[in-house]
Amino acid sequence: MGAVRRFSGSPWLLLLPSIVLLVLLFGWPLAQGVLAAFRDGDGFTLAHWERLFGDPYFLRALRNTVLLIVIVVPVQLVLATGMALLTQARPRFLRTHFAIWCVPLAVSELAAGLVWLSIFTDRGYLNSLLVSLGLSENGVSWLGYQNTASMLFVVVVAEVWRATSLVFVILVAGVQVIPRDFDEAAQVFGASAWQRLWQVTIPLLTPSLRVALILRTILALQAFAVAQALTGRDFPLLVGETYQWYVNLQNPAVASAVALVVLVLSLGSAAFYLRAMRGQEAR
Amino acid sequence: MSALPPVDPRPLRRRRRRAALAQTACVLVTVFMALPIVLVGLAAFSSPEALDEFPKSLVPSHFSTATLAAFFGGTGTIPAFGNSMLAGVYTVLASLALGGPAGYALARKAFRGRDAYQVFVLLVRALPIVVLSVPLATLFLRFGVYDTVFSVTLLHTALALPTTVLITASIFVSVPADLEEAAKVFGCGRFEAVRRVVLPLALPGLAASSIFTFVLSWNEVLGAAVITLGHRTLPAQVLAALAEAPQSYRFAGGFALVVPALLFILVMRRYLVNMWGTTLR
């Protein structure tokens, strides 16, 4: 009786269903994915990787993905910090502004791509504006397949629009727990607004900035539908390549290999951040 | 009686200038966030002929629902819409049923392995879905559940589960344990106390977390596109149709995918900060 009682009170009974599902749906496929990328009918092989590296799209996808992260993540952190500080200035209609700033939070990647497509496509709203202002004769081919720079620009704009809200919400939560007294004390001692920002607010906001940085880097590595909706395969990204190899080229093995590259990059960047941050704290 | 010293208007002026500056910045950000949605809405409500005009006027020359009608009349759109709804609802139910108890355990019990479990959950969250989609497709093929709403539900539940566990944990923490104790003192059993006292108090939070899960499932595209063929969700359907679809289909599709997001923000305004703030810390 006693044993039964202790058993029914065990928290593991409540945790078990979630553990089983996660192991089944994450652990098992993960192992299978690794195996698939290194195996064919006869056993161990590197053929899939040779095929992948021989594919001209792969290196472009890798480069584009890295470029996208390097540009988008810092822009988002700065923009979202600015937005979070603006909410502290208590402007008028704050509630309305806040709600609108959060809208992209619920907009899917694919929808975000399609939304910006209406602006950047050849006969879209931006070119219409440029032409009617007389700034351009026929508009700019923003998404032309040879225009890598402008494609990158468009994808960056769409990603910044879509995902800054997430950083913003994290930072707002962080800003709210900073006691107002600190800022007021600094003000009493004659610190300028700029000094207060760098000496008081930003240091107190670091934990939130950290979370946002890690989360956004990992999520940006998985970006795919934005570029797919805007450019098709003209601006390849790593996850988009997995989709191509699996759905259009019907090659699950190479698709798994690309997926592993994404996995390694995610784990690598997370480990890098955690290590760099721990080093900072020790000082 | 001595004259008062002259008033220095400068600080006040500086303050006003700053307030005006902040106000302008807010309006600029709002325009950046709202304008694309307004524009895709205008495109979706333009007739196909008006979409072909160049340069386009900001207000379309012909308002029409023809573009949206063509999108919803397209093959597979309505069934895909239904699949998305079903997958979303099933995902909410499954992740609450599996993640809720875990969240409750994390909130109420101190036990060995608690931290390990939390790290496990966070690790899973950090795994990119792309790694799982392809092997899962093979697994689902083998068990004969490939291309079903059930398989999409499984995948989305696994994706949503870590967040559900962490969010429900923070919700249950905010329900005072005293009330539960009191219920037990007055003769409720363990489960009865949870059902009659804890759950009603946690309900608003659980509802918020459910809507969040639903949106996650509604927006997910890669996994759904890889593990289904005939029974696609709406985003997967739109993605698959992109290659051969005309522009009008894309704009209408983009708009159709955005509308639920607007509703979501409208309903969830109050919860947004708390939800992310307390779970991501």
Coordinates of C-alpha atoms in Angstrom, one line a residue:
Chain A
M1 CA 0.0 0.0 0.0
G2 CA 2.7 2.4 1.0
A3 CA 4.7 1.6 -2.1
V4 CA 1.7 2.2 -4.4
R5 CA 1.1 5.5 -2.7
R6 CA 4.6 6.7 -3.2
F7 CA 4.5 5.6 -6.8
S8 CA 1.3 7.4 -7.6
G9 CA 2.7 10.6 -6.1
S10 CA 5.9 10.4 -8.1
P11 CA 6.3 13.4 -10.4
W12 CA 7.9 11.2 -13.0
L13 CA 4.5 9.7 -13.7
L14 CA 3.4 13.2 -14.8
L15 CA 6.5 13.8 -16.7
L16 CA 6.7 10.4 -18.4
P17 CA 4.2 11.0 -21.3
S18 CA 6.1 14.1 -22.4
I19 CA 9.4 12.4 -22.2
V20 CA 8.2 9.4 -24.2
L21 CA 6.8 11.6 -26.9
L22 CA 9.9 13.8 -27.2
V23 CA 12.3 10.9 -27.3
L24 CA 10.2 9.1 -29.9
L25 CA 9.7 12.2 -32.1
F26 CA 13.1 13.8 -31.6
G27 CA 15.6 11.3 -30.4
W28 CA 14.7 8.6 -32.9
P29 CA 14.5 10.8 -36.0
L30 CA 17.7 12.5 -34.9
A31 CA 19.6 9.1 -34.9
Q32 CA 17.9 8.1 -38.2
G33 CA 18.9 11.4 -39.8
V34 CA 22.5 10.9 -38.9
L35 CA 22.5 7.4 -40.1
A36 CA 20.7 8.3 -43.4
A37 CA 23.3 10.9 -44.2
F38 CA 26.2 8.5 -43.9
R39 CA 24.7 5.3 -45.2
D40 CA 23.5 3.8 -48.4
G41 CA 22.5 0.2 -49.4
D42 CA 26.0 -1.2 -48.8
G43 CA 26.9 0.5 -45.6
F44 CA 29.0 3.6 -44.7
T45 CA 29.4 6.1 -47.4
L46 CA 30.4 9.7 -48.0
A47 CA 28.7 9.8 -51.4
H48 CA 25.8 11.9 -50.2
W49 CA 28.2 14.5 -48.9
E50 CA 30.2 14.5 -52.1
R51 CA 27.0 15.0 -54.0
L52 CA 26.0 17.9 -51.6
F53 CA 29.3 19.7 -51.8
G54 CA 29.4 19.2 -55.6
D55 CA 26.0 21.0 -55.8
P56 CA 26.5 24.7 -56.7
Y57 CA 23.4 25.6 -54.7
F58 CA 24.8 24.3 -51.4
L59 CA 27.7 26.7 -50.9
R60 CA 25.5 29.6 -52.0
A61 CA 22.9 28.5 -49.5
L62 CA 25.5 28.2 -46.7
R63 CA 26.9 31.7 -47.6
N64 CA 23.4 33.3 -47.8
T65 CA 22.3 31.7 -44.5
V66 CA 25.4 33.0 -42.6
L67 CA 25.1 36.5 -44.3
L68 CA 21.4 36.6 -43.3
I69 CA 22.2 35.9 -39.6
V70 CA 25.1 38.3 -39.5
I71 CA 23.0 41.1 -40.8
V72 CA 19.6 40.4 -39.4
V73 CA 20.3 39.5 -35.8
P74 CA 22.2 42.7 -34.9
V75 CA 19.7 44.9 -36.7
Q76 CA 16.9 43.3 -34.8
L77 CA 18.6 43.6 -31.4
V78 CA 19.2 47.4 -32.0
L79 CA 15.8 48.0 -33.4
A80 CA 14.0 46.0 -30.7
T81 CA 16.0 47.7 -27.9
G82 CA 15.0 51.1 -29.4
M83 CA 11.4 50.0 -29.5
A84 CA 11.4 48.7 -26.0
L85 CA 12.9 52.0 -24.7
L86 CA 10.2 53.9 -26.7
T87 CA 7.5 52.1 -24.7
Q88 CA 9.2 53.4 -21.5
A89 CA 8.9 57.0 -22.8
R90 CA 5.2 56.5 -22.4
P91 CA 4.1 57.9 -25.7
R92 CA 0.5 58.5 -26.6
F93 CA -1.6 55.6 -27.9
L94 CA 1.0 53.2 -26.5
R95 CA -1.5 50.4 -26.4
T96 CA -2.3 50.7 -30.1
H97 CA 1.4 51.0 -31.1
F98 CA 2.2 48.0 -28.9
A99 CA -0.4 45.8 -30.5
I100 CA 0.6 46.7 -34.0
W101 CA 4.3 46.1 -33.2
C102 CA 3.3 42.6 -32.0
V103 CA 1.4 41.6 -35.1
P104 CA 4.3 40.0 -37.0
L105 CA 4.7 37.8 -34.0
A106 CA 1.8 35.7 -35.2
V107 CA 2.5 36.1 -39.0
S108 CA 4.0 33.0 -40.5
E109 CA 7.3 33.0 -42.3
L110 CA 5.6 32.1 -45.6
A111 CA 2.9 34.9 -45.1
A112 CA 5.6 37.4 -44.3
G113 CA 7.4 36.5 -47.6
L114 CA 4.2 36.9 -49.5
V115 CA 3.4 40.2 -47.8
W116 CA 6.7 41.7 -48.9
L117 CA 6.4 40.2 -52.3
S118 CA 3.5 42.5 -53.0
I119 CA 5.9 45.4 -52.3
F120 CA 9.1 44.2 -54.0
T121 CA 7.8 42.3 -57.0
D122 CA 8.5 43.8 -60.4
R123 CA 5.1 45.4 -60.7
G124 CA 4.7 45.8 -57.0
Y125 CA 4.0 48.8 -54.8
L126 CA 7.6 50.0 -54.4
N127 CA 8.3 50.1 -58.1
S128 CA 5.0 51.8 -58.6
L129 CA 6.0 54.5 -56.2
L130 CA 9.5 54.9 -57.7
V131 CA 8.0 55.2 -61.2
S132 CA 5.2 57.6 -60.3
L133 CA 7.8 59.8 -58.4
G134 CA 9.9 59.8 -61.6
L135 CA 12.9 58.2 -59.7
S136 CA 13.1 55.3 -62.1
E137 CA 11.8 54.5 -65.6
N138 CA 10.6 51.0 -65.3
G139 CA 11.3 50.2 -61.7
V140 CA 14.1 48.1 -60.2
S141 CA 14.2 44.3 -60.6
W142 CA 14.6 43.7 -56.8
L143 CA 14.1 40.0 -57.1
G144 CA 15.9 39.4 -60.4
Y145 CA 17.9 36.1 -60.1
Q146 CA 21.2 37.8 -61.0
N147 CA 20.7 40.5 -58.4
T148 CA 22.1 38.7 -55.3
A149 CA 22.6 41.9 -53.3
S150 CA 19.1 43.2 -53.8
M151 CA 17.6 39.8 -53.1
L152 CA 19.6 39.7 -49.8
F153 CA 18.4 43.1 -49.0
V154 CA 14.7 42.2 -49.6
V155 CA 15.0 39.0 -47.5
V156 CA 16.7 40.9 -44.8
V157 CA 13.9 43.5 -44.7
A158 CA 11.2 40.8 -44.6
E159 CA 13.1 38.9 -41.8
V160 CA 13.6 42.1 -39.8
W161 CA 10.0 42.9 -40.2
R162 CA 8.8 39.5 -39.2
A163 CA 11.1 38.6 -36.3
T164 CA 11.9 41.9 -34.6
S165 CA 8.6 41.6 -32.7
L166 CA 9.8 38.5 -30.8
V167 CA 13.0 40.3 -29.7
F168 CA 10.9 43.3 -28.8
V169 CA 8.5 41.3 -26.6
I170 CA 11.4 39.7 -24.8
L171 CA 13.1 43.0 -24.2
V172 CA 9.9 44.7 -23.0
A173 CA 9.6 42.1 -20.4
G174 CA 13.2 42.7 -19.4
V175 CA 12.9 46.5 -19.4
Q176 CA 9.8 46.3 -17.1
V177 CA 11.6 44.6 -14.3
I178 CA 14.4 47.3 -14.2
P179 CA 13.5 49.4 -11.2
R180 CA 12.9 53.1 -12.1
D181 CA 14.9 54.2 -9.1
F182 CA 18.2 53.3 -10.8
D183 CA 17.5 55.6 -13.7
E184 CA 16.3 58.4 -11.4
A185 CA 19.3 58.1 -9.2
A186 CA 21.6 58.4 -12.2
Q187 CA 19.6 61.4 -13.3
V188 CA 20.0 63.0 -9.8
F189 CA 23.8 62.6 -10.1
G190 CA 23.7 64.4 -13.4
A191 CA 24.1 61.6 -15.9
S192 CA 23.1 62.4 -19.5
A193 CA 20.5 60.4 -21.3
W194 CA 23.2 58.7 -23.3
Q195 CA 25.2 57.8 -20.2
R196 CA 22.1 56.4 -18.5
L197 CA 21.4 54.3 -21.5
W198 CA 24.9 52.8 -21.6
Q199 CA 25.7 52.7 -17.9
V200 CA 22.3 51.8 -16.4
T201 CA 19.7 50.4 -18.8
I202 CA 21.8 48.3 -21.2
P203 CA 23.7 46.5 -18.5
L204 CA 20.5 45.6 -16.7
L205 CA 19.0 44.5 -19.9
T206 CA 21.8 42.0 -20.7
P207 CA 20.0 38.9 -19.5
S208 CA 17.1 39.5 -21.9
L209 CA 19.5 40.5 -24.7
R210 CA 21.3 37.2 -24.2
V211 CA 18.1 35.1 -24.5
A212 CA 17.1 37.1 -27.6
L213 CA 20.5 36.7 -29.2
I214 CA 20.6 32.9 -28.8
L215 CA 17.0 32.3 -29.7
R216 CA 17.1 34.5 -32.8
T217 CA 20.4 33.0 -34.1
I218 CA 19.0 29.5 -33.8
L219 CA 15.7 30.5 -35.4
A220 CA 17.4 32.5 -38.2
L221 CA 19.3 29.4 -39.1
Q222 CA 15.9 27.8 -39.8
A223 CA 14.7 30.6 -42.0
F224 CA 13.4 29.3 -45.3
A225 CA 9.8 30.2 -46.3
V226 CA 10.5 34.0 -46.4
A227 CA 13.1 33.5 -49.1
Q228 CA 11.1 30.7 -50.8
A229 CA 8.1 33.0 -51.1
L230 CA 10.1 36.0 -52.4
T231 CA 12.7 34.4 -54.7
G232 CA 11.9 30.7 -55.1
R233 CA 15.3 29.0 -55.3
D234 CA 17.1 32.0 -56.7
F235 CA 18.2 33.0 -53.2
P236 CA 18.9 29.5 -51.6
L237 CA 19.0 29.0 -47.8
L238 CA 20.1 25.9 -46.1
V239 CA 16.7 24.7 -44.9
G240 CA 15.3 25.6 -48.3
E241 CA 17.9 23.2 -49.8
T242 CA 16.6 20.4 -47.5
Y243 CA 13.1 21.0 -48.9
Q244 CA 14.4 21.0 -52.4
W245 CA 16.4 17.8 -52.0
Y246 CA 13.5 16.0 -50.3
V247 CA 10.4 17.2 -52.1
N248 CA 11.6 18.1 -55.6
L249 CA 14.7 16.0 -56.1
Q250 CA 13.4 13.0 -54.0
N251 CA 16.7 12.4 -52.3
P252 CA 16.2 11.9 -48.5
A253 CA 19.8 11.1 -47.9
V254 CA 21.2 14.4 -49.2
A255 CA 18.3 16.2 -47.6
S256 CA 19.4 14.6 -44.2
A257 CA 23.0 15.7 -44.9
V258 CA 21.9 19.4 -45.3
A259 CA 19.7 19.1 -42.2
L260 CA 22.8 17.9 -40.3
V261 CA 24.7 21.0 -41.4
V262 CA 21.9 23.1 -39.9
L263 CA 22.0 21.1 -36.7
V264 CA 25.7 21.5 -36.3
L265 CA 25.5 25.2 -37.0
S266 CA 22.7 25.6 -34.4
L267 CA 24.5 23.6 -31.7
G268 CA 27.8 25.3 -32.5
S269 CA 26.4 28.8 -32.3
A270 CA 24.5 28.0 -29.1
A271 CA 27.7 26.5 -27.5
F272 CA 29.7 29.5 -28.7
Y273 CA 27.3 32.0 -27.1
L274 CA 27.0 30.2 -23.8
R275 CA 30.8 29.9 -23.6
A276 CA 31.4 33.5 -24.5
M277 CA 28.9 34.6 -22.0
R278 CA 30.2 32.5 -19.2
G279 CA 33.6 33.9 -19.8
Q280 CA 32.2 37.4 -19.4
E281 CA 30.5 36.5 -16.1
A282 CA 33.7 35.1 -14.6
R283 CA 35.5 38.4 -15.1
Chain B
M1 CA 10.1 91.9 -1.5
S2 CA 12.7 90.6 -3.9
A3 CA 11.9 89.6 -7.5
L4 CA 11.8 85.9 -8.3
P5 CA 14.7 84.7 -10.3
P6 CA 13.8 84.3 -14.0
V7 CA 12.4 80.9 -14.9
D8 CA 14.7 78.8 -17.0
P9 CA 12.5 77.4 -19.8
R10 CA 15.2 75.2 -21.3
P11 CA 14.7 71.9 -19.4
L12 CA 11.0 72.0 -20.1
R13 CA 11.6 72.7 -23.8
R14 CA 14.1 69.9 -23.9
R15 CA 11.6 67.6 -22.4
R16 CA 8.9 68.5 -24.8
R17 CA 11.2 68.1 -27.7
R18 CA 12.2 64.6 -26.5
A19 CA 8.5 63.6 -26.1
A20 CA 7.8 64.8 -29.6
L21 CA 10.8 62.8 -30.9
A22 CA 9.6 59.6 -29.1
Q23 CA 6.2 60.1 -30.5
T24 CA 7.5 60.5 -34.1
A25 CA 9.7 57.4 -33.7
C26 CA 6.7 55.4 -32.5
V27 CA 4.6 56.4 -35.5
L28 CA 7.5 55.5 -37.8
V29 CA 7.8 52.0 -36.4
T30 CA 4.1 51.5 -36.5
V31 CA 4.0 52.5 -40.2
F32 CA 6.8 50.0 -40.9
M33 CA 4.9 47.3 -39.1
A34 CA 1.5 48.0 -40.5
L35 CA 2.1 49.2 -44.0
P36 CA 3.0 45.8 -45.6
I37 CA -0.1 44.2 -44.2
V38 CA -2.3 47.1 -45.5
L39 CA -0.6 46.7 -48.9
V40 CA -1.1 43.0 -49.2
G41 CA -4.7 43.5 -48.1
L42 CA -5.1 46.0 -50.9
A43 CA -3.5 43.6 -53.4
A44 CA -5.8 40.8 -52.2
F45 CA -8.9 42.9 -52.7
S46 CA -7.8 44.2 -56.2
S47 CA -9.3 42.6 -59.3
P48 CA -6.7 40.6 -61.3
E49 CA -6.8 43.3 -63.9
A50 CA -6.0 46.0 -61.4
L51 CA -3.0 43.9 -60.2
D52 CA -1.7 43.9 -63.7
E53 CA -1.7 47.7 -63.9
F54 CA 1.6 49.4 -63.7
P55 CA 2.4 51.7 -62.0
K56 CA -0.3 50.7 -59.5
S57 CA -2.2 53.4 -57.6
L58 CA -2.2 53.0 -53.9
V59 CA -5.9 52.6 -53.8
P60 CA -6.8 49.9 -56.4
S61 CA -8.8 51.1 -59.4
H62 CA -11.2 48.2 -59.0
F63 CA -12.1 46.8 -55.6
S64 CA -13.1 43.2 -56.1
T65 CA -13.2 39.9 -54.2
A66 CA -12.4 38.0 -57.4
T67 CA -8.8 37.5 -56.4
L68 CA -9.7 36.1 -53.0
A69 CA -12.5 34.0 -54.5
A70 CA -10.1 32.5 -57.0
F71 CA -7.7 31.6 -54.2
F72 CA -10.4 30.0 -52.1
G73 CA -11.9 28.3 -55.2
G74 CA -8.5 26.9 -56.1
T75 CA -8.0 23.1 -55.9
G76 CA -7.2 22.0 -52.4
T77 CA -7.5 25.4 -50.6
I78 CA -10.7 24.7 -48.6
P79 CA -9.7 21.2 -47.6
A80 CA -6.2 22.5 -46.7
F81 CA -7.9 25.2 -44.5
G82 CA -9.8 22.4 -42.8
N83 CA -6.7 20.4 -42.3
S84 CA -5.0 23.4 -40.7
M85 CA -7.8 23.9 -38.3
L86 CA -7.9 20.3 -37.4
A87 CA -4.2 20.0 -36.9
G88 CA -4.2 23.1 -34.8
V89 CA -7.0 21.9 -32.5
Y90 CA -5.6 18.4 -32.1
T91 CA -2.1 19.9 -31.4
V92 CA -3.6 22.1 -28.7
L93 CA -5.4 19.2 -27.1
A94 CA -2.5 16.8 -27.3
S95 CA 0.1 19.2 -26.0
L96 CA -2.1 20.2 -23.1
A97 CA -2.8 16.6 -22.2
L98 CA 0.9 15.6 -22.4
G99 CA 2.5 18.9 -21.3
G100 CA 0.0 20.1 -18.7
P101 CA 0.7 17.3 -16.1
A102 CA 4.5 17.9 -16.7
G103 CA 4.1 21.6 -16.1
Y104 CA 2.1 20.9 -12.9
A105 CA 4.8 18.5 -11.6
L106 CA 7.5 21.2 -12.3
A107 CA 5.4 23.8 -10.5
R108 CA 4.4 21.9 -7.5
K109 CA 7.1 19.3 -6.7
A110 CA 10.7 19.5 -5.8
F111 CA 12.4 16.3 -6.9
R112 CA 15.7 15.0 -8.1
G113 CA 16.1 15.3 -11.8
R114 CA 13.9 18.4 -12.0
D115 CA 16.7 20.5 -13.5
A116 CA 17.8 17.7 -15.8
Y117 CA 14.2 17.5 -17.2
Q118 CA 14.1 21.2 -17.8
V119 CA 17.4 21.1 -19.6
F120 CA 16.2 18.2 -21.7
V121 CA 13.1 20.1 -22.7
L122 CA 15.1 23.2 -23.6
L123 CA 17.6 21.2 -25.6
V124 CA 14.7 19.7 -27.6
R125 CA 13.4 23.1 -28.2
A126 CA 16.8 24.2 -29.7
L127 CA 16.8 21.3 -32.2
P128 CA 15.9 22.5 -35.7
I129 CA 12.8 20.9 -37.1
V130 CA 14.4 20.4 -40.4
V131 CA 16.5 17.6 -38.9
L132 CA 13.4 15.8 -37.8
S133 CA 11.2 16.3 -40.8
V134 CA 12.9 14.0 -43.2
P135 CA 13.4 10.9 -40.9
L136 CA 9.9 11.4 -39.5
A137 CA 8.5 11.3 -43.0
T138 CA 10.2 7.9 -43.5
L139 CA 8.9 6.7 -40.1
F140 CA 5.4 7.8 -40.9
L141 CA 5.6 6.1 -44.3
R142 CA 6.6 2.8 -42.7
F143 CA 3.8 2.9 -40.2
G144 CA 1.2 3.9 -42.8
V145 CA 0.4 7.3 -41.2
Y146 CA 2.2 9.4 -43.8
D147 CA 0.1 12.2 -45.4
T148 CA -2.5 12.4 -42.6
V149 CA -3.6 15.1 -40.2
F150 CA -2.6 12.7 -37.5
S151 CA 1.1 12.8 -38.5
V152 CA 1.1 16.6 -38.7
T153 CA -0.5 16.7 -35.3
L154 CA 2.3 14.4 -33.9
L155 CA 5.0 16.6 -35.3
H156 CA 3.4 19.9 -34.2
T157 CA 2.8 18.5 -30.7
A158 CA 6.4 17.6 -30.4
L159 CA 7.3 21.1 -31.5
A160 CA 4.9 22.8 -29.1
L161 CA 5.4 20.5 -26.1
P162 CA 8.6 22.1 -24.7
T163 CA 6.9 25.6 -24.7
T164 CA 3.7 24.1 -23.3
V165 CA 5.5 22.5 -20.4
L166 CA 7.3 25.7 -19.5
I167 CA 4.3 27.9 -19.9
T168 CA 1.9 25.7 -18.0
A169 CA 4.6 25.4 -15.2
S170 CA 4.6 29.2 -14.9
I171 CA 0.8 29.2 -14.9
F172 CA 0.5 26.6 -12.1
V173 CA 3.1 28.4 -10.0
S174 CA 0.8 31.4 -10.0
V175 CA -2.1 29.4 -8.6
P176 CA -1.5 29.5 -4.8
A177 CA -0.8 26.1 -3.4
D178 CA -2.7 27.1 -0.2
L179 CA -6.0 26.9 -2.0
E180 CA -5.2 23.3 -3.2
E181 CA -4.2 22.4 0.4
A182 CA -7.5 23.9 1.7
A183 CA -9.5 21.9 -0.8
K184 CA -7.8 18.7 0.5
V185 CA -8.5 19.7 4.1
F186 CA -12.1 20.0 3.2
G187 CA -12.1 16.4 1.8
C188 CA -11.1 16.7 -1.8
G189 CA -8.9 14.0 -3.2
R190 CA -5.7 14.9 -5.0
F191 CA -7.3 14.8 -8.4
E192 CA -10.5 16.4 -7.3
A193 CA -8.5 19.3 -5.8
V194 CA -6.8 19.9 -9.1
R195 CA -10.0 19.6 -11.1
R196 CA -12.2 21.7 -8.9
V197 CA -9.7 24.3 -7.6
V198 CA -6.5 24.5 -9.6
L199 CA -7.9 24.1 -13.1
P200 CA -10.6 26.8 -12.9
L201 CA -8.0 29.3 -11.6
A202 CA -5.4 28.3 -14.2
L203 CA -8.0 28.4 -17.1
P204 CA -7.3 31.9 -18.5
G205 CA -3.6 31.2 -18.6
L206 CA -4.2 27.8 -20.2
A207 CA -6.4 29.3 -22.8
A208 CA -3.7 31.9 -23.6
S209 CA -1.2 29.1 -24.0
S210 CA -3.6 27.1 -26.2
I211 CA -4.0 30.0 -28.6
F212 CA -0.3 30.3 -28.7
T213 CA 0.1 26.6 -29.6
F214 CA -2.6 26.9 -32.2
V215 CA -0.8 29.8 -33.9
L216 CA 2.5 27.7 -33.8
S217 CA 0.7 24.9 -35.6
W218 CA -1.1 27.2 -38.0
N219 CA 2.2 28.9 -39.0
E220 CA 4.5 25.9 -39.3
V221 CA 5.2 25.1 -42.9
L222 CA 8.3 23.0 -43.5
G223 CA 7.4 20.0 -41.5
A224 CA 3.9 19.9 -42.8
A225 CA 5.1 20.3 -46.3
V226 CA 7.5 17.3 -46.0
I227 CA 5.3 14.9 -44.2
T228 CA 2.1 15.4 -46.3
L229 CA 1.3 15.2 -49.9
G230 CA -2.5 15.1 -50.4
H231 CA -3.6 16.2 -47.0
R232 CA -1.7 19.5 -46.7
T233 CA -2.2 22.2 -44.2
L234 CA -2.9 25.7 -45.7
P235 CA 0.7 27.0 -45.5
A236 CA 2.0 23.8 -47.0
Q237 CA -0.6 24.0 -49.7
V238 CA 0.4 27.6 -50.6
L239 CA 4.1 26.7 -50.5
A240 CA 3.6 23.8 -52.9
A241 CA 1.5 25.9 -55.2
L242 CA 4.0 28.8 -55.3
A243 CA 6.0 27.6 -58.3
E244 CA 3.2 27.7 -60.8
A245 CA 0.7 30.1 -59.1
P246 CA 0.0 33.5 -60.6
Q247 CA 0.8 36.6 -58.5
S248 CA -2.8 37.1 -57.6
Y249 CA -2.9 33.7 -55.9
R250 CA 0.2 34.6 -53.9
F251 CA -1.2 37.8 -52.6
A252 CA -4.6 36.3 -51.8
G253 CA -2.8 33.4 -50.0
G254 CA -0.5 35.8 -48.1
F255 CA -3.5 37.8 -46.9
A256 CA -5.5 34.7 -46.0
L257 CA -2.6 33.6 -43.8
V258 CA -2.2 37.0 -42.2
V259 CA -5.9 37.5 -41.1
P260 CA -5.7 34.8 -38.3
A261 CA -2.6 36.5 -37.0
L262 CA -4.4 39.8 -36.7
L263 CA -7.3 38.1 -34.8
F264 CA -4.7 36.4 -32.6
I265 CA -3.0 39.7 -31.6
L266 CA -6.4 41.3 -31.0
V267 CA -7.4 38.5 -28.5
M268 CA -4.0 38.1 -26.9
R269 CA -2.8 41.7 -26.4
R270 CA -2.8 41.4 -22.7
Y271 CA -0.9 38.2 -22.5
L272 CA 1.9 38.7 -25.0
V273 CA 4.5 40.2 -22.6
N274 CA 3.8 38.0 -19.7
M275 CA 3.8 34.8 -21.7
W276 CA 7.2 35.3 -23.3
G277 CA 8.7 37.2 -20.4
T278 CA 8.1 34.5 -17.8
T279 CA 8.9 31.6 -20.0
L280 CA 12.0 32.7 -21.7
R281 CA 13.9 34.0 -18.7

